[in-house]
Short mmCIF file of C-alpha atoms and ligand atoms in Angstrom, two decimals:
data_model
loop_
_atom_site.label_atom_id
_atom_site.label_comp_id
_atom_site.label_asym_id
_atom_site.label_seq_id
_atom_site.Cartn_x
_atom_site.Cartn_y
_atom_site.Cartn_z
CA MET A 1 0.00 0.00 0.00
CA ALA A 2 1.32 3.44 -0.91
CA PRO A 3 2.08 5.64 2.10
CA GLU A 4 -0.35 8.49 2.82
CA LYS A 5 2.61 10.85 2.94
CA THR A 6 6.37 10.51 2.70
CA ILE A 7 8.05 12.88 5.12
CA LEU A 8 11.70 13.82 5.42
CA VAL A 9 12.90 14.63 8.93
CA THR A 10 16.42 16.06 8.87
CA GLY A 11 18.52 15.78 12.03
CA GLY A 12 16.29 13.00 13.34
CA ALA A 13 19.12 11.36 15.27
CA GLY A 14 19.62 14.49 17.39
CA PHE A 15 17.90 15.54 20.59
CA ILE A 16 14.65 17.14 19.36
CA GLY A 17 14.66 15.32 16.01
CA SER A 18 14.56 11.90 17.70
CA HIS A 19 11.45 12.89 19.66
CA VAL A 20 9.82 14.18 16.47
CA VAL A 21 10.71 11.00 14.54
CA ARG A 22 9.35 8.75 17.31
CA ARG A 23 6.12 10.74 17.54
CA PHE A 24 5.47 10.66 13.78
CA VAL A 25 6.47 7.01 13.29
CA THR A 26 4.23 5.78 16.11
CA LYS A 27 1.29 8.18 15.77
CA TYR A 28 1.03 8.04 11.97
CA PRO A 29 1.61 4.45 10.82
CA GLY A 30 0.32 5.41 7.34
CA TYR A 31 3.16 7.88 6.86
CA ARG A 32 6.63 6.90 5.72
CA ILE A 33 9.24 8.75 7.76
CA ILE A 34 12.74 9.16 6.35
CA ASN A 35 15.29 10.32 8.89
CA ALA A 36 18.27 11.93 7.11
CA ASP A 37 21.16 12.72 9.40
CA LYS A 38 24.91 13.11 8.96
CA LEU A 39 25.53 11.67 12.45
CA THR A 40 27.84 14.39 13.67
CA TYR A 41 28.97 14.19 17.30
CA ALA A 42 25.36 15.26 18.20
CA GLY A 43 23.64 12.55 16.17
CA ASN A 44 22.99 9.34 18.06
CA LEU A 45 20.95 6.51 16.54
CA GLU A 46 20.74 4.93 19.99
CA ASN A 47 18.05 7.58 20.61
CA LEU A 48 15.79 5.62 18.26
CA THR A 49 16.43 1.95 19.03
CA ASP A 50 12.79 1.45 20.12
CA ILE A 51 11.40 2.37 16.68
CA GLU A 52 14.22 1.53 14.27
CA GLU A 53 12.57 -1.70 13.10
CA LYS A 54 9.17 -0.11 12.36
CA ARG A 55 8.01 -0.60 8.79
CA ASN A 56 7.26 3.07 8.19
CA TYR A 57 10.74 4.27 9.31
CA LEU A 58 13.94 4.52 7.30
CA PHE A 59 17.31 6.00 8.10
CA GLU A 60 19.52 7.62 5.45
CA LYS A 61 22.96 8.80 6.45
CA THR A 62 23.13 12.14 4.62
CA ASP A 63 25.10 15.34 4.88
CA ILE A 64 22.75 18.18 3.90
CA VAL A 65 25.75 20.26 2.86
CA ASN A 66 26.32 17.77 0.03
CA LYS A 67 24.10 19.15 -2.73
CA GLN A 68 24.20 15.99 -4.84
CA ALA A 69 23.34 13.76 -1.88
CA VAL A 70 20.35 15.96 -1.04
CA SER A 71 19.17 15.99 -4.63
CA ASP A 72 19.50 12.17 -4.87
CA LEU A 73 17.53 11.76 -1.64
CA PHE A 74 14.66 13.89 -2.98
CA PHE A 75 14.69 12.00 -6.29
CA LYS A 76 14.60 8.65 -4.46
CA TYR A 77 11.73 9.39 -2.08
CA ARG A 78 9.76 12.28 -3.68
CA PHE A 79 8.84 13.78 -0.31
CA ASP A 80 5.45 15.36 0.41
CA GLY A 81 6.72 17.16 3.47
CA ILE A 82 9.98 18.21 5.07
CA ILE A 83 10.56 18.88 8.75
CA HIS A 84 14.01 20.41 8.86
CA LEU A 85 15.84 20.14 12.17
CA ALA A 86 19.41 19.28 11.14
CA ALA A 87 21.75 21.94 12.44
CA GLU A 88 24.81 22.71 14.44
CA SER A 89 23.06 23.75 17.64
CA HIS A 90 25.49 24.65 20.41
CA VAL A 91 26.29 28.34 21.00
CA ASP A 92 29.66 27.63 22.68
CA ARG A 93 30.84 25.59 19.68
CA SER A 94 29.71 28.40 17.35
CA ILE A 95 32.03 30.74 19.24
CA THR A 96 35.09 28.50 18.93
CA ALA A 97 34.38 27.20 15.39
CA PRO A 98 31.74 29.17 13.47
CA ASP A 99 32.42 27.80 9.96
CA GLU A 100 30.47 24.56 10.37
CA PHE A 101 27.44 26.62 11.43
CA VAL A 102 27.57 28.50 8.13
CA HIS A 103 27.92 25.26 6.15
CA THR A 104 25.21 23.19 7.81
CA ASN A 105 22.75 25.81 8.99
CA ILE A 106 22.82 28.11 5.96
CA VAL A 107 24.19 26.17 2.96
CA GLY A 108 22.50 22.93 4.08
CA THR A 109 19.15 24.68 4.38
CA VAL A 110 19.51 26.24 0.93
CA ASN A 111 20.33 22.81 -0.54
CA LEU A 112 17.10 21.46 0.91
CA LEU A 113 15.10 24.46 -0.33
CA ASN A 114 16.48 24.02 -3.86
CA ALA A 115 15.71 20.32 -3.85
CA ALA A 116 12.13 20.95 -2.65
CA LEU A 117 11.65 23.66 -5.24
CA SER A 118 12.81 21.42 -8.01
CA LEU A 119 10.70 18.44 -6.83
CA TRP A 120 7.51 20.45 -6.34
CA LYS A 121 7.82 22.87 -9.27
CA GLU A 122 4.80 21.44 -11.11
CA ASP A 123 2.52 21.13 -8.11
CA THR A 124 2.81 22.41 -4.55
CA GLU A 125 -0.65 21.20 -3.46
CA GLY A 126 -0.42 19.45 -0.07
CA LYS A 127 3.34 20.00 0.14
CA LEU A 128 5.17 21.69 3.03
CA PHE A 129 8.70 22.75 3.89
CA TYR A 130 8.66 23.22 7.65
CA HIS A 131 11.78 24.85 9.09
CA ILE A 132 12.54 24.45 12.80
CA SER A 133 14.26 27.46 14.29
CA THR A 134 15.10 29.10 17.57
CA ASP A 135 14.04 32.14 19.61
CA GLU A 136 17.73 33.14 19.64
CA VAL A 137 17.26 34.80 16.22
CA TYR A 138 15.46 37.64 18.04
CA GLY A 139 18.56 38.51 20.06
CA SER A 140 18.56 39.28 23.76
CA LEU A 141 15.79 40.78 25.90
CA GLY A 142 16.23 43.15 28.83
CA ARG A 143 14.47 42.42 32.13
CA VAL A 144 10.99 42.90 30.62
CA GLY A 145 9.15 42.05 27.38
CA LEU A 146 8.64 38.92 25.31
CA PHE A 147 9.61 37.83 21.78
CA THR A 148 6.59 37.81 19.47
CA GLU A 149 6.45 36.74 15.82
CA GLU A 150 6.78 40.48 14.95
CA THR A 151 10.02 41.04 16.91
CA ALA A 152 12.81 42.20 14.58
CA TYR A 153 15.66 39.76 14.10
CA ASP A 154 18.82 40.72 16.03
CA PRO A 155 20.98 37.58 16.36
CA LYS A 156 24.08 37.97 18.48
CA SER A 157 26.03 34.68 18.33
CA PRO A 158 27.39 32.86 15.27
CA TYR A 159 24.80 30.13 16.04
CA SER A 160 21.83 32.49 16.13
CA ALA A 161 23.15 34.46 13.14
CA SER A 162 23.35 31.26 11.09
CA LYS A 163 19.82 30.24 12.14
CA ALA A 164 18.53 33.75 11.34
CA SER A 165 20.13 33.51 7.88
CA SER A 166 18.44 30.17 7.29
CA ASP A 167 15.07 31.60 8.40
CA HIS A 168 15.51 34.49 5.93
CA MET A 169 16.31 32.08 3.11
CA VAL A 170 13.25 29.96 3.90
CA ARG A 171 11.00 33.06 3.88
CA ALA A 172 12.64 34.31 0.68
CA TYR A 173 11.92 30.99 -1.09
CA GLY A 174 8.32 31.25 0.09
CA HIS A 175 7.95 34.84 -1.09
CA THR A 176 9.93 34.68 -4.33
CA PHE A 177 9.23 31.17 -5.60
CA GLY A 178 5.93 30.37 -3.89
CA LEU A 179 7.46 27.43 -2.00
CA PRO A 180 5.00 26.37 0.74
CA VAL A 181 6.96 27.15 3.90
CA ILE A 182 6.30 27.48 7.62
CA ILE A 183 8.81 28.44 10.33
CA SER A 184 8.61 27.96 14.08
CA ASN A 185 10.94 29.54 16.61
CA CYS A 186 11.21 27.74 19.92
CA SER A 187 12.74 28.51 23.30
CA ASN A 188 15.28 26.29 25.15
CA ASN A 189 14.31 22.62 25.22
CA TYR A 190 15.13 20.10 27.93
CA GLY A 191 14.36 16.42 28.41
CA PRO A 192 15.65 12.91 27.63
CA ASN A 193 18.36 12.39 24.98
CA GLN A 194 19.88 15.87 25.10
CA PHE A 195 23.62 15.88 24.44
CA PRO A 196 25.46 16.54 27.72
CA GLU A 197 27.13 19.73 26.50
CA LYS A 198 23.93 21.71 27.12
CA LEU A 199 23.25 23.13 30.58
CA ILE A 200 20.73 20.68 32.08
CA PRO A 201 22.22 17.30 31.04
CA LEU A 202 25.72 18.63 31.70
CA ALA A 203 24.72 19.59 35.23
CA ILE A 204 22.94 16.27 35.83
CA ASN A 205 25.98 14.32 34.67
CA ASN A 206 28.40 16.40 36.74
CA ILE A 207 26.29 16.23 39.89
CA LYS A 208 25.98 12.47 39.51
CA ASN A 209 29.77 12.16 39.22
CA ASN A 210 30.50 14.71 41.97
CA ARG A 211 32.13 17.06 39.51
CA SER A 212 31.80 20.85 39.59
CA ILE A 213 28.85 22.55 37.86
CA PRO A 214 30.20 25.46 35.79
CA VAL A 215 27.87 28.47 35.93
CA TYR A 216 28.77 31.17 33.42
CA GLY A 217 29.20 34.69 34.83
CA LYS A 218 26.93 35.28 37.81
CA GLY A 219 24.25 32.83 36.69
CA GLU A 220 21.87 35.77 36.13
CA ASN A 221 20.99 34.89 32.52
CA ILE A 222 17.41 33.83 31.94
CA ARG A 223 16.05 31.14 29.63
CA ASP A 224 12.46 30.01 28.94
CA TRP A 225 12.48 26.21 29.25
CA LEU A 226 10.17 23.85 27.37
CA TYR A 227 9.93 20.07 27.73
CA VAL A 228 11.10 18.47 24.46
CA GLU A 229 7.90 16.45 23.98
CA ASP A 230 5.91 19.68 24.14
CA HIS A 231 8.07 20.97 21.30
CA ALA A 232 7.39 17.77 19.36
CA SER A 233 3.63 18.15 19.94
CA ALA A 234 3.78 21.75 18.69
CA ILE A 235 5.70 20.60 15.59
CA ASP A 236 3.06 17.92 14.94
CA LEU A 237 0.25 20.47 15.25
CA ILE A 238 1.96 23.10 13.09
CA PHE A 239 2.89 20.54 10.44
CA HIS A 240 -0.75 19.46 10.13
CA LYS A 241 -2.70 22.65 10.92
CA GLY A 242 -0.29 25.56 10.46
CA LYS A 243 -0.96 28.16 7.78
CA ILE A 244 1.45 28.31 4.84
CA GLY A 245 3.75 31.33 5.00
CA GLU A 246 3.26 31.81 8.75
CA THR A 247 5.68 31.86 11.66
CA TYR A 248 4.82 30.42 15.07
CA ASN A 249 6.65 31.06 18.33
CA ILE A 250 6.82 28.12 20.73
CA GLY A 251 7.71 28.63 24.39
CA GLY A 252 7.12 27.28 27.85
CA ASN A 253 6.09 30.54 29.57
CA ASN A 254 8.65 29.28 32.04
CA GLU A 255 11.51 31.67 32.71
CA TRP A 256 14.35 30.64 34.98
CA LYS A 257 17.53 32.37 36.02
CA ASN A 258 20.34 29.86 35.40
CA ILE A 259 21.46 29.84 39.01
CA ASP A 260 17.92 29.23 40.32
CA LEU A 261 17.43 26.40 37.85
CA ILE A 262 20.73 24.79 38.88
CA LYS A 263 19.80 25.06 42.55
CA LEU A 264 16.43 23.38 41.90
CA LEU A 265 18.21 20.65 39.96
CA CYS A 266 20.66 20.18 42.84
CA LYS A 267 17.75 19.69 45.27
CA ILE A 268 16.10 17.10 43.01
CA MET A 269 19.41 15.27 42.53
CA ASP A 270 20.15 15.22 46.28
CA ARG A 271 16.77 13.59 46.86
CA LYS A 272 17.11 11.09 43.98
CA LEU A 273 20.66 10.10 44.90
CA GLY A 274 19.91 9.92 48.62
CA ARG A 275 22.49 12.59 49.37
CA GLN A 276 22.33 15.05 52.22
CA GLU A 277 20.33 18.16 51.28
CA GLY A 278 22.64 20.94 50.12
CA SER A 279 25.54 18.66 49.10
CA SER A 280 25.10 19.05 45.31
CA GLU A 281 24.90 22.87 45.59
CA LYS A 282 28.47 22.81 46.90
CA LEU A 283 29.55 21.67 43.41
CA ILE A 284 28.51 25.00 41.84
CA ILE A 285 31.43 27.08 40.60
CA TYR A 286 31.21 30.42 38.82
CA VAL A 287 33.34 30.47 35.67
CA LYS A 288 34.29 33.03 33.03
CA ASP A 289 31.22 34.24 31.17
CA ARG A 290 30.41 33.20 27.60
CA PRO A 291 31.50 36.02 25.22
CA GLY A 292 28.46 38.06 24.12
CA HIS A 293 26.21 36.01 26.43
CA ASP A 294 22.53 36.86 25.71
CA LEU A 295 20.89 38.02 28.94
CA ARG A 296 17.33 36.82 28.54
CA TYR A 297 15.07 34.89 26.15
CA ALA A 298 11.31 34.68 26.69
CA ILE A 299 8.64 33.71 24.22
CA ASP A 300 5.09 34.88 23.70
CA SER A 301 3.42 31.77 22.24
CA SER A 302 -0.14 33.15 22.32
CA LYS A 303 -0.51 32.92 18.52
CA LEU A 304 0.11 29.16 18.60
CA GLN A 305 -2.09 28.72 21.66
CA ASN A 306 -5.00 30.82 20.31
CA GLU A 307 -4.93 29.84 16.64
CA LEU A 308 -3.98 26.16 16.87
CA GLY A 309 -4.92 25.33 20.47
CA TRP A 310 -1.46 24.18 21.60
CA ALA A 311 -0.49 24.08 25.27
CA PRO A 312 2.59 22.70 27.03
CA ILE A 313 1.88 19.87 29.49
CA PRO A 314 4.26 19.22 32.39
CA GLU A 315 4.95 21.81 35.07
CA PHE A 316 8.66 22.60 35.08
CA ALA A 317 9.43 20.85 38.36
CA ALA A 318 7.63 17.71 37.11
CA GLY A 319 9.37 17.90 33.71
CA LEU A 320 12.75 18.34 35.36
CA GLU A 321 12.08 15.43 37.69
CA LYS A 322 11.13 13.23 34.71
CA THR A 323 14.32 14.33 32.97
CA VAL A 324 16.51 13.51 35.97
CA ASP A 325 14.82 10.09 36.27
CA TRP A 326 15.51 9.43 32.60
CA TYR A 327 19.23 10.28 32.86
CA LEU A 328 19.64 8.26 36.05
CA SER A 329 17.96 5.19 34.62
CA ASN A 330 19.75 5.52 31.26
CA SER A 331 23.26 5.86 32.62
CA LYS A 332 24.56 3.54 29.87
CA TRP A 333 23.33 6.04 27.23
CA LEU A 334 25.23 8.81 28.98
CA GLU A 335 28.35 6.71 29.55
CA ARG A 336 28.46 5.71 25.87
CA ILE A 337 28.35 9.37 24.90
CA ILE A 338 31.09 10.34 27.30
CA SER A 339 33.26 7.42 26.06
CA GLY A 340 32.40 8.05 22.39
CA ASP A 341 31.09 4.46 21.95
CA TYR A 342 27.72 5.66 20.62
CA GLU A 343 29.44 6.66 17.39
CA LYS A 344 30.08 2.98 16.57
CA TYR A 345 26.37 2.16 16.63
CA TYR A 346 25.74 3.13 13.00
CA ASP A 347 28.45 0.79 11.67
CA ARG A 348 27.15 -2.07 13.75
CA MET A 349 23.50 -1.60 12.83
CA TYR A 350 23.57 -0.24 9.31
CA SER A 351 26.75 -1.29 7.53
CA GLY A 352 25.87 -3.79 4.85
CA ARG A 353 22.17 -2.83 4.79
P1 NAD B 1 21.20 18.50 18.12
O1 NAD B 1 22.53 19.17 18.02
O2 NAD B 1 20.89 17.61 19.27
O3 NAD B 1 20.93 17.62 16.79
C1 NAD B 1 21.26 18.09 15.52
C2 NAD B 1 21.21 16.90 14.58
O4 NAD B 1 21.53 17.39 13.25
C3 NAD B 1 22.22 15.79 14.91
O5 NAD B 1 21.61 14.53 14.82
C4 NAD B 1 23.30 15.95 13.84
O6 NAD B 1 23.94 14.73 13.51
C5 NAD B 1 22.48 16.50 12.67
N1 NAD B 1 23.31 17.25 11.70
C6 NAD B 1 24.22 18.20 11.99
N2 NAD B 1 24.83 18.61 10.85
C7 NAD B 1 24.26 17.91 9.83
C8 NAD B 1 24.45 17.89 8.43
N3 NAD B 1 25.36 18.66 7.84
N4 NAD B 1 23.68 17.06 7.68
C9 NAD B 1 22.75 16.25 8.27
N5 NAD B 1 22.56 16.20 9.60
C10 NAD B 1 23.29 17.04 10.37
O7 NAD B 1 20.15 19.69 17.99
P2 NAD B 1 18.72 19.86 18.68
O8 NAD B 1 18.91 20.50 19.99
O9 NAD B 1 17.96 18.61 18.56
O10 NAD B 1 18.08 20.95 17.70
C11 NAD B 1 17.37 20.57 16.54
C12 NAD B 1 16.88 21.81 15.81
O11 NAD B 1 16.05 22.57 16.69
C13 NAD B 1 18.00 22.75 15.37
O12 NAD B 1 17.67 23.26 14.11
C14 NAD B 1 18.00 23.84 16.43
O13 NAD B 1 18.46 25.06 15.89
C15 NAD B 1 16.53 23.89 16.78
N6 NAD B 1 16.23 24.36 18.16
C16 NAD B 1 16.85 23.77 19.23
C17 NAD B 1 16.51 24.19 20.52
C18 NAD B 1 17.13 23.56 21.73
O14 NAD B 1 16.89 24.03 22.85
N7 NAD B 1 17.88 22.48 21.62
C19 NAD B 1 15.57 25.22 20.70
C20 NAD B 1 14.97 25.79 19.57
C21 NAD B 1 15.31 25.34 18.30
P1 TYD B 2 22.80 26.18 26.72
O1 TYD B 2 22.21 24.93 27.27
O2 TYD B 2 24.14 26.12 26.05
O3 TYD B 2 21.71 26.83 25.76
P2 TYD B 2 21.67 28.31 25.04
O4 TYD B 2 23.00 28.93 25.15
O5 TYD B 2 21.31 27.97 23.64
O6 TYD B 2 20.60 29.07 25.77
O7 TYD B 2 22.92 27.23 27.92
C1 TYD B 2 21.79 27.62 28.68
C2 TYD B 2 22.23 28.72 29.62
O8 TYD B 2 23.14 28.16 30.58
C3 TYD B 2 22.98 29.83 28.94
O9 TYD B 2 22.65 31.07 29.59
C4 TYD B 2 24.44 29.50 29.19
C5 TYD B 2 24.41 28.81 30.53
N1 TYD B 2 25.42 27.76 30.77
C6 TYD B 2 26.17 27.74 31.94
O10 TYD B 2 26.03 28.63 32.82
N2 TYD B 2 27.07 26.73 32.13
C7 TYD B 2 27.26 25.75 31.20
O11 TYD B 2 28.12 24.86 31.42
C8 TYD B 2 26.46 25.75 30.01
C9 TYD B 2 26.66 24.70 28.97
C10 TYD B 2 25.57 26.78 29.84
#
């Protein structure tokens, strides 16, 4: 039987992408989901072991910077929809090595846009290029105010500048060529399967191993945290019900100063690990601030809530608790990342297929 839709998810082996792939593969058995991922250090197929044998799921190791590989992929599968998550995603890495952010985030996105344009040139009915972006494109807020869909772009890091460039290219292809595009800009995600270079999994791992928790500057920076499955549910809704040409902000309405978040995490970890209250907090150390560190991000997601009826589910403390439980009961996953063993998984599972 022909699939109802064939959907390309780029970056599906990464943190958010793996949650999106799992949701689509299990919720929509009539769809065929193709996960195309280069498997950089951030791509981990062990995130998807529970669904990798499903009949409506396929993995294609692909570098989106390789124009020919992207074009071949589109020719092979003739996608109806694209959910584009593949990116270099860590601000600190963009400060030490910006080039890869330009290649993957900008050039890679343009390669996908060109391939979609060429595939859909005769007929764009029912087709969608859905680009997943970040609230960081809006720059940094002061103590008050929220990012809305109308906020002018003002990216400040090489990461956010590369994502802003990709957003502009996506909008330009929509405006100039009539490509059916939608963009969403989301706040900071947390949850299972996040690579332990980002604040929350890094802190969980360090607390567990009695190592210091590095807090940049004074820990005064503020982020708006959203549970990753809430992001995946928003992506599902926008993919199916969003209006072509529109932008949707996604956020948790959940602002936390870094230092307060870390202290809450320390309390949860003390309880889970049966340690004396206050012992994990002693691991906090204040380190040199990130250059150009954005002070505050906060999202107004009322458009998505009012127009499409989306709402985030877990309270932050409950979401954080779930996240801690996941990392503690998946210590092998974490250990294999720290040791680098996860990178051998592809060869073992897919070589010769
Ligand atoms: P991640 O770093 O965990 O995963 C990125 C994935 O993209 C990895 O699997 C990696 O192998 C793949 N990839 C990288 N370069 C590639 C290339 N050249 N070709 C093919 N695949 C490549 O990132 P994430 O946190 O899951 O973020 C996913 C998307 O969501 C990104 O576009 C990011 O900008 C956006 N976003 C992330 C957050 C967040 O808090 N993590 C918030 C808002 C938006
Ligand atoms: P991060 O998880 O890197 O996400 P982003 O920079 O995209 O918001 O960082 C979240 C916040 O935590 C940010 O203000 C930087 C800060 N931070 C630390 O204080 N220490 C750390 O070790 C890391 C990784 C981040």
